[in-house]
Amino acid sequence: MDERIIGSESSRRAIPPPAPAPVAPQSAGQIDELTQQLNDALAQKYALENELAALQAAANSRPAHDASEDGSDAAGMEIAGLNKQVAELLAQNQTLAQQREEQERALADLRMARQQAGEAKEGIPGPAKRVTINGSAPKDVRISYALGAWYGDSAPQETRKLLSIGKKLDLPAFAQGFNDRVANSMQLPQDQISAEIASVDQQLDAAMLSRNEKLSKVLLAEAAKEKGAVKMPDGTVYRILKKGKPPMATAQSEILFQLEEKLGSGEVLSSGEEATSKVTDLPPAFQAAVTQLGLGGSAKFHVPAKLIYGDSGSSDIPPGAISIMTIKIVGIK
């Protein structure tokens, strides 16, 4: 192979001709080889451009009285040669990039054909075609479509949940998982699927706990600043809203009360629910408040998560959630 060499003795470059057009791919190795050729050509191009820039800068900064005619001609020829090399490398890069794209497309088509052939052999349907659904579609079709839409409603919710822990929902993979489960052709073993979901749940719980702990601290601090607020040693903050009328409750009383409860997020858990309890069976903060109340009296409580639902929460209560309760005495025995 002849080498085309341009430049000074200190910077001789050899530009290999572009690789011949590729044949139908047999493996991904051809793409890797083309990618390496392209990277090598790009590196050589950048090196030549740097050398060209250095020569031009040197020529521009050379004093006029130092520039001989021969020296000027030699520098000009070298710069022209380097410019030619850069142009040739640019053309070669374009050829290599086009060859790589053609190889990738051909390999993707080959893989798809093999996959479809395998699915047809095993009786597994290929990618589902879009089905047009309208009001005149059969009842079963409309029900099936509605069920699919119902499951699809989870995508935005799952997207928000994953974003909260710095991850994203890949919708094509999400849809593929649904299709594979329906077709009973899962691509991951069940134990790995369970492990991935468990890992996400753990991260979501940890993120939720952190957010709720911060919110709890803010709400407890704000509640403690309100006029008449009392902070108990266990962290609960209560405030008497209304004293009520005699008879007053005592430690030996049994009370009937209405309960309203919501979480720090504002979610209402109960409203106007009635319950009975002996005062001595109530938590310390509730005992302290109730014994100051009579009929019609009420008090408000901010209860840290660790005292009621725990840092792990429950099926309906998020981890670390603070509870805000208001009780009203409606009966005293």
Tab-separated table of C-alpha atoms in Angstrom:
chain	number	residue	atom	x	y	z
A	1	MET	CA	0.000	0.000	0.000
A	2	ASP	CA	1.389	3.393	-0.988
A	3	GLU	CA	1.553	6.055	1.682
A	4	ARG	CA	0.675	9.673	0.991
A	5	ILE	CA	3.061	11.723	3.168
A	6	ILE	CA	2.892	15.476	3.607
A	7	GLY	CA	4.672	17.762	6.081
A	8	SER	CA	8.085	18.342	7.615
A	9	GLU	CA	10.404	15.543	8.672
A	10	SER	CA	9.401	16.136	12.309
A	11	SER	CA	5.717	15.633	11.600
A	12	ARG	CA	5.330	13.049	8.840
A	13	ARG	CA	1.811	11.612	8.616
A	14	ALA	CA	0.499	8.620	6.665
A	15	ILE	CA	-3.222	8.588	5.789
A	16	PRO	CA	-4.573	5.121	5.063
A	17	PRO	CA	-7.309	4.936	2.446
A	18	PRO	CA	-10.897	4.385	3.723
A	19	ALA	CA	-11.901	0.818	4.446
A	20	PRO	CA	-13.883	-0.918	1.700
A	21	ALA	CA	-17.682	-0.903	1.905
A	22	PRO	CA	-18.887	-3.485	4.450
A	23	VAL	CA	-20.666	-6.692	3.609
A	24	ALA	CA	-23.665	-7.975	5.533
A	25	PRO	CA	-22.722	-8.082	9.241
A	26	GLN	CA	-21.996	-11.350	10.963
A	27	SER	CA	-21.392	-9.954	14.452
A	28	ALA	CA	-21.097	-6.744	16.442
A	29	GLY	CA	-17.299	-7.045	16.150
A	30	GLN	CA	-17.368	-5.320	12.750
A	31	ILE	CA	-19.076	-2.313	14.283
A	32	ASP	CA	-16.464	-2.169	17.033
A	33	GLU	CA	-13.689	-2.281	14.423
A	34	LEU	CA	-15.252	0.545	12.421
A	35	THR	CA	-15.760	2.559	15.595
A	36	GLN	CA	-12.081	2.150	16.478
A	37	GLN	CA	-11.048	3.229	12.961
A	38	LEU	CA	-13.276	6.275	13.238
A	39	ASN	CA	-11.867	7.212	16.645
A	40	ASP	CA	-8.301	6.806	15.370
A	41	ALA	CA	-9.046	8.974	12.340
A	42	LEU	CA	-10.636	11.644	14.530
A	43	ALA	CA	-7.630	11.663	16.847
A	44	GLN	CA	-5.288	12.051	13.871
A	45	LYS	CA	-7.471	14.861	12.517
A	46	TYR	CA	-7.366	16.748	15.824
A	47	ALA	CA	-3.573	16.325	16.018
A	48	LEU	CA	-3.130	17.706	12.502
A	49	GLU	CA	-5.421	20.643	13.257
A	50	ASN	CA	-3.380	21.460	16.373
A	51	GLU	CA	-0.144	21.264	14.412
A	52	LEU	CA	-1.605	23.445	11.674
A	53	ALA	CA	-2.732	26.027	14.209
A	54	ALA	CA	0.735	26.071	15.773
A	55	LEU	CA	2.427	26.580	12.395
A	56	GLN	CA	0.057	29.381	11.449
A	57	ALA	CA	0.600	31.075	14.804
A	58	ALA	CA	4.369	30.801	14.389
A	59	ALA	CA	4.186	32.233	10.872
A	60	ASN	CA	2.032	35.140	11.989
A	61	SER	CA	4.294	35.973	14.920
A	62	ARG	CA	7.563	35.811	12.921
A	63	PRO	CA	9.164	39.302	12.526
A	64	ALA	CA	9.128	40.598	8.981
A	65	HIS	CA	12.913	41.158	8.827
A	66	ASP	CA	13.530	37.524	9.937
A	67	ALA	CA	11.319	35.930	7.303
A	68	SER	CA	13.434	34.832	4.306
A	69	GLU	CA	11.758	34.075	1.020
A	70	ASP	CA	12.759	30.407	1.173
A	71	GLY	CA	11.587	30.083	4.761
A	72	SER	CA	8.291	31.700	3.938
A	73	ASP	CA	7.737	29.437	0.949
A	74	ALA	CA	8.576	26.335	3.017
A	75	ALA	CA	6.200	27.320	5.793
A	76	GLY	CA	3.479	28.047	3.289
A	77	MET	CA	3.941	24.685	1.599
A	78	GLU	CA	3.831	22.904	4.961
A	79	ILE	CA	0.647	24.690	5.996
A	80	ALA	CA	-0.936	23.906	2.629
A	81	GLY	CA	0.034	20.270	3.017
A	82	LEU	CA	-1.460	20.056	6.473
A	83	ASN	CA	-4.658	21.693	5.227
A	84	LYS	CA	-4.892	19.036	2.553
A	85	GLN	CA	-4.366	16.265	5.110
A	86	VAL	CA	-7.114	17.665	7.343
A	87	ALA	CA	-9.518	17.761	4.376
A	88	GLU	CA	-8.648	14.181	3.430
A	89	LEU	CA	-9.145	13.007	7.022
A	90	LEU	CA	-12.500	14.775	7.211
A	91	ALA	CA	-13.680	12.940	4.091
A	92	GLN	CA	-12.397	9.654	5.533
A	93	ASN	CA	-14.210	10.293	8.820
A	94	GLN	CA	-17.478	10.816	6.969
A	95	THR	CA	-16.982	7.570	5.052
A	96	LEU	CA	-16.213	5.605	8.209
A	97	ALA	CA	-19.182	7.091	10.061
A	98	GLN	CA	-21.499	6.196	7.179
A	99	GLN	CA	-20.127	2.648	7.072
A	100	ARG	CA	-20.665	2.249	10.816
A	101	GLU	CA	-24.268	3.472	10.576
A	102	GLU	CA	-24.936	1.017	7.729
A	103	GLN	CA	-23.445	-1.827	9.774
A	104	GLU	CA	-25.540	-0.926	12.831
A	105	ARG	CA	-28.739	-0.798	10.787
A	106	ALA	CA	-27.980	-4.092	9.068
A	107	LEU	CA	-27.126	-5.778	12.366
A	108	ALA	CA	-30.311	-4.455	13.996
A	109	ASP	CA	-32.394	-5.755	11.073
A	110	LEU	CA	-30.690	-9.140	11.320
A	111	ARG	CA	-31.347	-9.388	15.055
A	112	MET	CA	-34.980	-8.409	14.581
A	113	ALA	CA	-35.431	-11.034	11.859
A	114	ARG	CA	-33.892	-13.710	14.057
A	115	GLN	CA	-36.070	-12.673	17.020
A	116	GLN	CA	-39.234	-12.731	14.950
A	117	ALA	CA	-38.297	-16.084	13.486
A	118	GLY	CA	-37.734	-17.493	16.985
A	119	GLU	CA	-41.000	-16.051	18.292
A	120	ALA	CA	-42.938	-17.469	15.376
A	121	LYS	CA	-41.370	-20.856	15.955
A	122	GLU	CA	-42.309	-20.826	19.644
A	123	GLY	CA	-45.817	-19.519	18.998
A	124	ILE	CA	-45.117	-16.161	20.747
A	125	PRO	CA	-46.714	-13.175	19.013
A	126	GLY	CA	-44.452	-10.433	17.702
A	127	PRO	CA	-44.767	-6.729	18.512
A	128	ALA	CA	-48.417	-5.781	18.822
A	129	LYS	CA	-49.886	-3.575	16.125
A	130	ARG	CA	-51.878	-0.520	17.110
A	131	VAL	CA	-55.569	-1.376	17.455
A	132	THR	CA	-58.119	1.291	16.612
A	133	ILE	CA	-60.788	1.510	19.321
A	134	ASN	CA	-64.026	3.493	19.044
A	135	GLY	CA	-67.527	3.434	20.448
A	136	SER	CA	-68.693	0.830	17.941
A	137	ALA	CA	-66.015	-1.691	18.961
A	138	PRO	CA	-67.270	-4.928	20.589
A	139	LYS	CA	-67.959	-4.775	24.317
A	140	ASP	CA	-65.052	-7.096	25.193
A	141	VAL	CA	-62.668	-4.940	23.158
A	142	ARG	CA	-63.785	-1.765	24.921
A	143	ILE	CA	-63.495	-3.409	28.347
A	144	SER	CA	-60.013	-4.690	27.502
A	145	TYR	CA	-58.984	-1.248	26.291
A	146	ALA	CA	-60.318	0.358	29.475
A	147	LEU	CA	-58.376	-2.105	31.632
A	148	GLY	CA	-55.196	-1.374	29.684
A	149	ALA	CA	-55.737	2.362	30.179
A	150	TRP	CA	-56.297	1.760	33.882
A	151	TYR	CA	-52.927	0.032	34.180
A	152	GLY	CA	-51.385	2.796	32.073
A	153	ASP	CA	-52.496	5.350	34.662
A	154	SER	CA	-49.716	4.057	36.901
A	155	ALA	CA	-46.992	5.268	34.503
A	156	PRO	CA	-47.094	8.973	35.561
A	157	GLN	CA	-47.209	7.977	39.228
A	158	GLU	CA	-44.270	5.594	38.842
A	159	THR	CA	-42.406	8.282	36.901
A	160	ARG	CA	-42.770	10.756	39.761
A	161	LYS	CA	-41.745	8.147	42.322
A	162	LEU	CA	-38.584	7.232	40.416
A	163	LEU	CA	-37.682	10.879	39.827
A	164	SER	CA	-37.832	11.418	43.594
A	165	ILE	CA	-34.888	9.012	43.988
A	166	GLY	CA	-32.958	10.259	40.954
A	167	LYS	CA	-34.097	7.594	38.489
A	168	LYS	CA	-36.316	7.603	35.430
A	169	LEU	CA	-39.044	5.368	34.038
A	170	ASP	CA	-38.116	3.853	30.682
A	171	LEU	CA	-41.532	3.672	29.023
A	172	PRO	CA	-40.538	1.182	26.270
A	173	ALA	CA	-39.095	-1.171	28.912
A	174	PHE	CA	-42.180	-0.598	31.095
A	175	ALA	CA	-44.466	-1.563	28.206
A	176	GLN	CA	-42.252	-4.515	27.292
A	177	GLY	CA	-42.495	-5.835	30.832
A	178	PHE	CA	-46.291	-5.725	30.605
A	179	ASN	CA	-46.309	-7.494	27.223
A	180	ASP	CA	-43.794	-10.131	28.345
A	181	ARG	CA	-45.811	-10.898	31.468
A	182	VAL	CA	-49.011	-11.317	29.439
A	183	ALA	CA	-47.193	-13.508	26.888
A	184	ASN	CA	-45.418	-15.451	29.659
A	185	SER	CA	-42.064	-14.731	28.014
A	186	MET	CA	-40.188	-12.890	30.756
A	187	GLN	CA	-36.620	-11.877	29.931
A	188	LEU	CA	-35.471	-11.601	33.571
A	189	PRO	CA	-35.813	-14.290	36.254
A	190	GLN	CA	-38.493	-13.709	38.876
A	191	ASP	CA	-35.980	-13.442	41.727
A	192	GLN	CA	-34.189	-10.590	39.952
A	193	ILE	CA	-37.485	-8.821	39.241
A	194	SER	CA	-38.428	-9.111	42.912
A	195	ALA	CA	-35.000	-7.839	43.959
A	196	GLU	CA	-35.235	-4.788	41.652
A	197	ILE	CA	-38.690	-3.865	42.974
A	198	ALA	CA	-37.582	-4.377	46.579
A	199	SER	CA	-34.560	-2.135	45.991
A	200	VAL	CA	-36.746	0.649	44.586
A	201	ASP	CA	-39.203	0.313	47.478
A	202	GLN	CA	-36.364	0.620	49.989
A	203	GLN	CA	-35.018	3.743	48.287
A	204	LEU	CA	-38.498	5.277	48.109
A	205	ASP	CA	-39.118	4.555	51.792
A	206	ALA	CA	-35.773	6.086	52.733
A	207	ALA	CA	-36.487	9.199	50.659
A	208	MET	CA	-39.998	9.506	52.104
A	209	LEU	CA	-38.704	9.064	55.640
A	210	SER	CA	-36.125	11.804	55.128
A	211	ARG	CA	-38.714	14.247	53.727
A	212	ASN	CA	-41.263	13.497	56.452
A	213	GLU	CA	-38.666	13.791	59.216
A	214	LYS	CA	-37.750	17.268	57.962
A	215	LEU	CA	-41.434	18.232	57.710
A	216	SER	CA	-42.071	16.847	61.196
A	217	LYS	CA	-39.320	18.997	62.706
A	218	VAL	CA	-40.718	22.114	61.039
A	219	LEU	CA	-44.311	21.442	62.139
A	220	LEU	CA	-43.331	20.578	65.705
A	221	ALA	CA	-41.204	23.721	65.968
A	222	GLU	CA	-44.035	25.884	64.635
A	223	ALA	CA	-46.586	24.252	66.950
A	224	ALA	CA	-44.334	24.803	69.984
A	225	LYS	CA	-44.226	28.551	69.238
A	226	GLU	CA	-47.999	28.975	69.384
A	227	LYS	CA	-49.476	30.701	72.416
A	228	GLY	CA	-50.295	28.262	75.217
A	229	ALA	CA	-48.416	25.372	73.571
A	230	VAL	CA	-46.809	22.752	75.825
A	231	LYS	CA	-43.995	20.482	74.657
A	232	MET	CA	-43.832	17.137	76.433
A	233	PRO	CA	-40.610	15.174	77.137
A	234	ASP	CA	-41.569	12.601	74.473
A	235	GLY	CA	-41.686	15.352	71.829
A	236	THR	CA	-45.464	15.735	71.579
A	237	VAL	CA	-46.765	19.295	71.480
A	238	TYR	CA	-50.304	20.055	72.662
A	239	ARG	CA	-52.407	23.168	73.019
A	240	ILE	CA	-55.764	23.671	74.773
A	241	LEU	CA	-58.224	25.113	72.268
A	242	LYS	CA	-61.250	25.336	74.603
A	243	LYS	CA	-61.553	24.499	78.305
A	244	GLY	CA	-65.188	23.393	78.184
A	245	LYS	CA	-67.751	23.302	81.039
A	246	PRO	CA	-67.935	21.233	84.235
A	247	PRO	CA	-67.717	18.498	85.097
A	248	MET	CA	-64.003	18.429	84.411
A	249	ALA	CA	-62.263	15.198	83.475
A	250	THR	CA	-59.926	13.581	86.012
A	251	ALA	CA	-57.391	10.800	85.865
A	252	GLN	CA	-60.123	8.359	86.986
A	253	SER	CA	-62.658	9.476	84.370
A	254	GLU	CA	-63.835	7.625	81.309
A	255	ILE	CA	-64.371	10.011	78.422
A	256	LEU	CA	-66.288	9.984	75.178
A	257	PHE	CA	-64.590	12.150	72.569
A	258	GLN	CA	-64.670	13.072	68.898
A	259	LEU	CA	-61.404	12.679	67.013
A	260	GLU	CA	-60.072	14.415	63.937
A	261	GLU	CA	-56.711	13.306	62.586
A	262	LYS	CA	-54.582	14.293	59.652
A	263	LEU	CA	-50.979	13.835	58.608
A	264	GLY	CA	-48.405	16.580	58.231
A	265	SER	CA	-49.006	16.406	54.471
A	266	GLY	CA	-52.624	17.448	55.046
A	267	GLU	CA	-54.107	14.034	54.301
A	268	VAL	CA	-57.187	13.497	56.500
A	269	LEU	CA	-57.327	10.128	58.265
A	270	SER	CA	-60.490	10.635	60.300
A	271	SER	CA	-63.084	13.327	60.914
A	272	GLY	CA	-65.727	13.347	63.650
A	273	GLU	CA	-64.987	9.782	64.672
A	274	GLU	CA	-66.196	8.988	68.214
A	275	ALA	CA	-64.304	6.830	70.720
A	276	THR	CA	-64.225	6.115	74.430
A	277	SER	CA	-61.234	5.643	76.706
A	278	LYS	CA	-60.164	5.763	80.303
A	279	VAL	CA	-57.969	8.768	80.886
A	280	THR	CA	-55.274	6.552	82.416
A	281	ASP	CA	-55.110	4.552	79.166
A	282	LEU	CA	-54.220	7.623	77.110
A	283	PRO	CA	-50.629	8.639	76.233
A	284	PRO	CA	-48.970	11.092	78.680
A	285	ALA	CA	-49.565	14.202	76.575
A	286	PHE	CA	-53.252	13.339	76.146
A	287	GLN	CA	-53.676	12.704	79.862
A	288	ALA	CA	-52.079	16.076	80.626
A	289	ALA	CA	-54.424	17.881	78.241
A	290	VAL	CA	-57.652	15.977	78.951
A	291	THR	CA	-57.487	16.582	82.704
A	292	GLN	CA	-57.737	20.302	81.917
A	293	LEU	CA	-60.934	19.870	79.879
A	294	GLY	CA	-64.626	19.720	80.646
A	295	LEU	CA	-67.627	18.949	78.467
A	296	GLY	CA	-67.202	20.576	75.052
A	297	GLY	CA	-63.503	21.181	75.711
A	298	SER	CA	-60.967	20.495	72.963
A	299	ALA	CA	-57.221	20.219	72.474
A	300	LYS	CA	-54.845	19.855	69.549
A	301	PHE	CA	-51.827	17.526	69.461
A	302	HIS	CA	-48.769	17.242	67.213
A	303	VAL	CA	-47.487	13.696	67.676
A	304	PRO	CA	-44.068	12.600	66.293
A	305	ALA	CA	-44.082	9.542	64.043
A	306	LYS	CA	-42.031	7.425	66.445
A	307	LEU	CA	-44.836	7.609	69.049
A	308	ILE	CA	-47.722	6.499	66.869
A	309	TYR	CA	-47.001	4.880	63.488
A	310	GLY	CA	-43.251	4.456	63.736
A	311	ASP	CA	-40.566	5.521	61.310
A	312	SER	CA	-41.577	2.725	58.931
A	313	GLY	CA	-45.244	3.768	58.789
A	314	SER	CA	-47.849	1.237	57.647
A	315	SER	CA	-49.696	0.219	54.516
A	316	ASP	CA	-51.671	3.499	54.596
A	317	ILE	CA	-49.244	5.727	56.497
A	318	PRO	CA	-45.964	6.869	54.901
A	319	PRO	CA	-42.749	6.440	56.927
A	320	GLY	CA	-41.888	9.245	59.334
A	321	ALA	CA	-45.283	10.952	59.060
A	322	ILE	CA	-46.266	13.299	61.889
A	323	SER	CA	-49.866	13.031	63.146
A	324	ILE	CA	-51.951	16.102	63.990
A	325	MET	CA	-54.972	15.263	66.184
A	326	THR	CA	-57.798	17.314	67.617
A	327	ILE	CA	-60.079	15.843	70.294
A	328	LYS	CA	-63.333	17.230	71.683
A	329	ILE	CA	-64.848	15.925	74.919
A	330	VAL	CA	-68.536	15.036	74.463
A	331	GLY	CA	-69.049	12.831	77.528
A	332	ILE	CA	-67.465	12.255	80.941
A	333	LYS	CA	-68.185	9.386	83.365
